[in-house]
Amino acid sequence: MLRLNLMLLLAVMASAIFLVHTQYESR
């Protein structure tokens, strides 16, 4: 279960960083 939560957290962080980068680029 811990591994699943870790993977989910990593995915969320990755998506957040991706969104921030896309917004920064579009600026």
Coordinates of N, CA and C in Angstrom, one line a residue:
M1 N 0.8 -1.2 0.0 CA 0.0 0.0 0.0 C 0.9 1.3 0.0
L2 N 2.0 1.2 0.8 CA 2.9 2.3 0.8 C 3.4 2.7 -0.5
R3 N 3.8 1.6 -1.3 CA 4.4 1.8 -2.6 C 3.4 2.5 -3.5
L4 N 2.1 2.1 -3.4 CA 1.0 2.6 -4.3 C 0.9 4.1 -4.0
N5 N 0.9 4.4 -2.7 CA 0.7 5.9 -2.3 C 1.9 6.7 -2.8
L6 N 3.1 6.1 -2.7 CA 4.3 6.8 -3.1 C 4.2 7.1 -4.6
M7 N 3.8 6.0 -5.4 CA 3.7 6.2 -6.8 C 2.6 7.3 -7.2
L8 N 1.5 7.3 -6.4 CA 0.5 8.3 -6.7 C 1.0 9.7 -6.4
L9 N 1.7 9.8 -5.3 CA 2.3 11.1 -4.9 C 3.2 11.6 -6.0
L10 N 4.1 10.7 -6.5 CA 5.1 11.0 -7.5 C 4.4 11.5 -8.8
A11 N 3.3 10.8 -9.1 CA 2.5 11.1 -10.3 C 1.9 12.5 -10.2
V12 N 1.4 12.8 -9.0 CA 0.7 14.1 -8.8 C 1.8 15.2 -8.9
M13 N 2.9 15.0 -8.2 CA 4.0 16.0 -8.3 C 4.5 16.2 -9.7
A14 N 4.6 15.1 -10.4 CA 5.1 15.2 -11.8 C 4.1 16.0 -12.7
S15 N 2.8 15.7 -12.5 CA 1.8 16.4 -13.3 C 1.8 17.9 -12.9
A16 N 1.9 18.2 -11.6 CA 1.9 19.6 -11.2 C 3.1 20.4 -11.8
I17 N 4.3 19.7 -11.7 CA 5.5 20.4 -12.3 C 5.3 20.6 -13.8
F18 N 4.7 19.6 -14.4 CA 4.5 19.7 -15.9 C 3.6 20.9 -16.2
L19 N 2.5 21.0 -15.4 CA 1.6 22.1 -15.6 C 2.2 23.5 -15.4
V20 N 3.0 23.5 -14.4 CA 3.8 24.8 -14.1 C 4.7 25.1 -15.2
H21 N 5.4 24.1 -15.7 CA 6.3 24.4 -16.8 C 5.6 24.8 -18.1
T22 N 4.5 24.2 -18.4 CA 3.7 24.6 -19.6 C 3.2 26.0 -19.4
Q23 N 2.7 26.4 -18.3 CA 2.2 27.7 -18.1 C 3.4 28.7 -18.2
Y24 N 4.5 28.4 -17.6 CA 5.7 29.3 -17.7 C 6.1 29.5 -19.1
E25 N 6.1 28.4 -19.9 CA 6.5 28.5 -21.3 C 5.5 29.3 -22.1
S26 N 4.2 29.2 -21.9 CA 3.2 29.9 -22.6 C 3.3 31.4 -22.3
R27 N 3.8 31.7 -21.1 CA 3.8 33.1 -20.6 C 4.6 34.0 -21.6

